[in-house]
Amino acid sequence: MKPSTEWKVLRWETVKGVANNDFTRVVALIPVVGYLILFNDEIAGMVSFDALAGVGEAKRSPFLLDGLTKLRLVFFGSLFVLCSFLTYRLFRPEVLEASKDGLEFSELVRQRYSVHELAQIEERVHSQSWTERTDAFWTVLDEQRTKKPLVSGYRPDARVQMFSKHGDYIGFLAREWWEGMMHTHRLARICSLMFGVGGYAMLAIPTLDIAQAVLRHLFTG
């Protein structure tokens, strides 16, 4: 069976870049404050960006969207970003918090993982329910690797000997496990990604509207 991987854009490592970054954590606070502003009629009625673009009350507004619409886009955009962040935090694989890719995780396994933890990983990877992900692990000298455990029989005090004898195998096993974890909870990955992209788009529209109005004022006087 040929290893199967999804597009990188749909895997957890890409979702993390969209849903869990410094900007996301700041924007996620906006709905809390925004709710108090957006749904307060007196404050919402005073919202105007005309002064920012250098337009007086008598002149036609250079904005494509009115102030309240921009506020709503910011509010709902940040709410979408918050949903993206929360979905990621709830369903993300733990290995993604410890390492950014399979090679880094493989090194982490060599340094910290016990024989018992490796045996658990090996058991899962060799189970019938596991979907094969990497050629490096499943193909040995152009032949399919047999699902024969090599770690499970070792005692905890034989860790050094185990790595000495099966170091390459364990390294490839760790990378196979990492790749498999990047494919878990497909629906959550897609939802987190869509919430994030949709939220950023909503946040970008008011910014672009303000930018075009200010630039028009600068270049047309």
CSV table of C-alpha atoms in Angstrom, one decimal:
chain,number,residue,atom,x,y,z
A,1,MET,CA,0.0,0.0,0.0
A,2,LYS,CA,1.4,3.4,-1.0
A,3,PRO,CA,1.6,5.9,1.9
A,4,SER,CA,-1.1,8.6,1.8
A,5,THR,CA,-0.7,12.2,2.8
A,6,GLU,CA,-3.1,15.2,2.4
A,7,TRP,CA,-2.2,18.6,1.0
A,8,LYS,CA,0.1,20.4,3.4
A,9,VAL,CA,-2.3,23.3,3.6
A,10,LEU,CA,-4.9,21.0,5.3
A,11,ARG,CA,-2.5,19.5,7.9
A,12,TRP,CA,-2.1,20.6,11.5
A,13,GLU,CA,1.3,22.3,10.9
A,14,THR,CA,-0.3,24.7,8.5
A,15,VAL,CA,-3.4,25.2,10.7
A,16,LYS,CA,-1.2,26.1,13.6
A,17,GLY,CA,0.3,29.0,11.5
A,18,VAL,CA,-3.2,30.4,10.9
A,19,ALA,CA,-4.9,29.7,14.2
A,20,ASN,CA,-2.2,29.9,16.8
A,21,ASN,CA,0.1,32.9,16.5
A,22,ASP,CA,0.8,36.2,18.3
A,23,PHE,CA,-1.6,38.1,16.2
A,24,THR,CA,-4.4,35.6,16.7
A,25,ARG,CA,-4.0,35.8,20.5
A,26,VAL,CA,-4.4,39.6,20.4
A,27,VAL,CA,-7.3,39.6,18.0
A,28,ALA,CA,-9.1,37.0,20.0
A,29,LEU,CA,-9.6,39.6,22.8
A,30,ILE,CA,-11.5,42.0,20.5
A,31,PRO,CA,-15.0,40.2,20.7
A,32,VAL,CA,-15.0,40.7,24.5
A,33,VAL,CA,-14.5,44.5,24.2
A,34,GLY,CA,-16.2,44.8,20.8
A,35,TYR,CA,-19.4,43.4,22.1
A,36,LEU,CA,-19.7,46.3,24.6
A,37,ILE,CA,-19.1,48.8,21.8
A,38,LEU,CA,-20.9,47.3,18.8
A,39,PHE,CA,-24.2,46.7,20.6
A,40,ASN,CA,-24.2,50.0,22.4
A,41,ASP,CA,-26.4,52.2,20.3
A,42,GLU,CA,-25.0,55.5,21.6
A,43,ILE,CA,-21.4,54.5,20.8
A,44,ALA,CA,-22.2,52.9,17.5
A,45,GLY,CA,-24.0,56.1,16.4
A,46,MET,CA,-21.0,58.2,17.0
A,47,VAL,CA,-18.7,56.0,14.9
A,48,SER,CA,-17.2,57.9,11.9
A,49,PHE,CA,-13.9,57.5,10.0
A,50,ASP,CA,-14.3,60.7,8.0
A,51,ALA,CA,-11.9,62.7,10.1
A,52,LEU,CA,-9.2,60.1,9.6
A,53,ALA,CA,-9.5,60.6,5.8
A,54,GLY,CA,-9.5,64.4,6.2
A,55,VAL,CA,-13.1,64.8,5.1
A,56,GLY,CA,-15.5,67.4,6.7
A,57,GLU,CA,-19.1,66.8,7.4
A,58,ALA,CA,-20.2,68.7,4.2
A,59,LYS,CA,-18.1,66.5,1.9
A,60,ARG,CA,-19.0,63.2,0.5
A,61,SER,CA,-17.4,60.3,2.4
A,62,PRO,CA,-14.6,58.6,0.5
A,63,PHE,CA,-15.3,55.3,2.2
A,64,LEU,CA,-16.9,52.4,0.5
A,65,LEU,CA,-18.3,51.1,3.8
A,66,ASP,CA,-19.9,53.1,6.6
A,67,GLY,CA,-18.4,53.1,10.0
A,68,LEU,CA,-20.9,50.7,11.6
A,69,THR,CA,-20.3,48.1,8.9
A,70,LYS,CA,-16.6,48.3,9.4
A,71,LEU,CA,-17.1,47.8,13.1
A,72,ARG,CA,-19.3,44.8,12.5
A,73,LEU,CA,-16.6,43.3,10.2
A,74,VAL,CA,-13.9,43.8,12.8
A,75,PHE,CA,-16.2,42.3,15.5
A,76,PHE,CA,-17.2,39.2,13.5
A,77,GLY,CA,-13.8,38.8,12.0
A,78,SER,CA,-12.2,38.7,15.4
A,79,LEU,CA,-14.9,36.3,16.5
A,80,PHE,CA,-14.0,34.0,13.7
A,81,VAL,CA,-10.4,34.2,14.6
A,82,LEU,CA,-11.2,33.3,18.2
A,83,CYS,CA,-13.2,30.3,17.0
A,84,SER,CA,-10.2,29.2,14.9
A,85,PHE,CA,-7.9,29.5,17.9
A,86,LEU,CA,-10.2,27.6,20.2
A,87,THR,CA,-10.8,24.8,17.7
A,88,TYR,CA,-7.0,24.5,17.3
A,89,ARG,CA,-6.4,24.4,21.0
A,90,LEU,CA,-9.1,21.7,21.6
A,91,PHE,CA,-8.1,19.3,18.8
A,92,ARG,CA,-4.4,19.9,18.1
A,93,PRO,CA,-2.0,17.0,18.5
A,94,GLU,CA,0.4,17.3,21.5
A,95,VAL,CA,3.4,16.5,19.3
A,96,LEU,CA,2.9,19.8,17.4
A,97,GLU,CA,3.5,21.8,20.6
A,98,ALA,CA,6.8,19.9,21.2
A,99,SER,CA,8.2,20.0,17.7
A,100,LYS,CA,7.7,21.8,14.4
A,101,ASP,CA,8.4,18.9,12.1
A,102,GLY,CA,9.1,15.2,11.9
A,103,LEU,CA,12.9,15.6,12.1
A,104,GLU,CA,12.7,17.7,15.2
A,105,PHE,CA,10.3,15.2,16.8
A,106,SER,CA,12.6,12.3,15.9
A,107,GLU,CA,15.4,14.0,17.8
A,108,LEU,CA,13.1,14.7,20.8
A,109,VAL,CA,12.2,11.0,20.8
A,110,ARG,CA,15.9,10.0,20.9
A,111,GLN,CA,16.6,12.4,23.9
A,112,ARG,CA,13.5,12.0,26.1
A,113,TYR,CA,11.1,9.2,25.2
A,114,SER,CA,11.1,6.0,27.3
A,115,VAL,CA,11.0,2.4,26.0
A,116,HIS,CA,7.4,2.2,27.2
A,117,GLU,CA,6.4,5.3,25.2
A,118,LEU,CA,8.1,4.1,22.1
A,119,ALA,CA,6.4,0.7,22.4
A,120,GLN,CA,3.0,2.5,22.6
A,121,ILE,CA,3.8,4.5,19.4
A,122,GLU,CA,5.1,1.4,17.6
A,123,GLU,CA,1.9,-0.5,18.6
A,124,ARG,CA,-0.3,2.2,17.1
A,125,VAL,CA,1.7,2.5,13.9
A,126,HIS,CA,1.6,-1.2,13.3
A,127,SER,CA,-2.1,-1.5,14.1
A,128,GLN,CA,-4.7,-2.2,11.3
A,129,SER,CA,-6.4,1.2,11.8
A,130,TRP,CA,-3.2,3.1,11.1
A,131,THR,CA,-2.9,4.9,7.7
A,132,GLU,CA,0.6,4.7,6.3
A,133,ARG,CA,2.1,8.2,5.8
A,134,THR,CA,5.9,8.1,4.9
A,135,ASP,CA,7.8,6.1,2.3
A,136,ALA,CA,11.0,6.4,4.5
A,137,PHE,CA,9.4,4.1,7.2
A,138,TRP,CA,7.3,1.7,5.1
A,139,THR,CA,9.8,1.1,2.2
A,140,VAL,CA,13.0,-0.8,3.0
A,141,LEU,CA,15.3,-1.6,0.1
A,142,ASP,CA,12.4,-1.1,-2.4
A,143,GLU,CA,10.3,-3.6,-0.4
A,144,GLN,CA,7.3,-3.1,1.9
A,145,ARG,CA,8.2,-3.2,5.6
A,146,THR,CA,6.5,-6.0,7.5
A,147,LYS,CA,4.5,-4.9,10.5
A,148,LYS,CA,6.8,-6.6,13.0
A,149,PRO,CA,7.5,-4.8,16.3
A,150,LEU,CA,11.1,-4.2,17.2
A,151,VAL,CA,10.8,-2.1,20.3
A,152,SER,CA,8.1,-3.8,22.3
A,153,GLY,CA,10.3,-6.6,23.6
A,154,TYR,CA,12.9,-4.3,25.3
A,155,ARG,CA,13.0,-3.7,29.0
A,156,PRO,CA,13.1,-0.1,30.3
A,157,ASP,CA,16.7,-0.6,31.4
A,158,ALA,CA,17.8,-1.6,27.9
A,159,ARG,CA,17.1,1.8,26.3
A,160,VAL,CA,20.8,2.4,25.2
A,161,GLN,CA,21.1,-1.0,23.6
A,162,MET,CA,17.8,-0.6,21.9
A,163,PHE,CA,18.8,2.7,20.3
A,164,SER,CA,22.2,1.3,19.4
A,165,LYS,CA,20.6,-1.6,17.5
A,166,HIS,CA,17.5,0.1,16.0
A,167,GLY,CA,18.3,3.8,16.0
A,168,ASP,CA,17.4,4.4,12.3
A,169,TYR,CA,14.2,2.4,12.7
A,170,ILE,CA,13.2,4.4,15.7
A,171,GLY,CA,14.0,7.7,13.9
A,172,PHE,CA,11.8,6.8,11.0
A,173,LEU,CA,9.1,5.4,13.3
A,174,ALA,CA,9.0,8.8,15.1
A,175,ARG,CA,8.6,10.7,11.8
A,176,GLU,CA,5.8,8.3,10.7
A,177,TRP,CA,4.1,9.0,14.0
A,178,TRP,CA,4.5,12.7,13.7
A,179,GLU,CA,3.1,12.7,10.1
A,180,GLY,CA,0.2,10.6,11.3
A,181,MET,CA,-0.7,13.1,14.1
A,182,MET,CA,-0.8,15.9,11.5
A,183,HIS,CA,-3.7,14.1,9.9
A,184,THR,CA,-5.9,13.7,12.9
A,185,HIS,CA,-9.4,15.3,13.4
A,186,ARG,CA,-9.8,16.3,9.7
A,187,LEU,CA,-13.1,18.2,10.3
A,188,ALA,CA,-11.5,20.2,13.1
A,189,ARG,CA,-8.6,21.1,10.9
A,190,ILE,CA,-10.8,22.3,8.1
A,191,CYS,CA,-13.1,24.3,10.5
A,192,SER,CA,-10.1,25.9,12.2
A,193,LEU,CA,-8.6,26.8,8.9
A,194,MET,CA,-11.8,28.2,7.4
A,195,PHE,CA,-12.6,30.2,10.6
A,196,GLY,CA,-9.1,31.7,10.5
A,197,VAL,CA,-9.0,32.6,6.8
A,198,GLY,CA,-12.6,34.0,6.9
A,199,GLY,CA,-11.8,36.0,10.1
A,200,TYR,CA,-8.6,37.5,8.6
A,201,ALA,CA,-10.6,38.4,5.4
A,202,MET,CA,-13.2,40.3,7.5
A,203,LEU,CA,-10.5,42.1,9.4
A,204,ALA,CA,-8.7,43.1,6.2
A,205,ILE,CA,-11.7,44.7,4.5
A,206,PRO,CA,-12.1,47.6,6.9
A,207,THR,CA,-8.4,48.2,6.9
A,208,LEU,CA,-8.3,48.3,3.0
A,209,ASP,CA,-11.3,50.6,3.0
A,210,ILE,CA,-9.6,53.1,5.4
A,211,ALA,CA,-6.3,52.8,3.5
A,212,GLN,CA,-7.8,53.6,0.1
A,213,ALA,CA,-9.7,56.6,1.6
A,214,VAL,CA,-6.6,58.1,3.2
A,215,LEU,CA,-4.5,57.5,0.1
A,216,ARG,CA,-7.2,59.2,-2.1
A,217,HIS,CA,-7.2,62.2,0.2
A,218,LEU,CA,-3.3,62.4,0.1
A,219,PHE,CA,-3.0,62.2,-3.6
A,220,THR,CA,-6.1,64.2,-4.7
A,221,GLY,CA,-6.0,66.8,-1.9
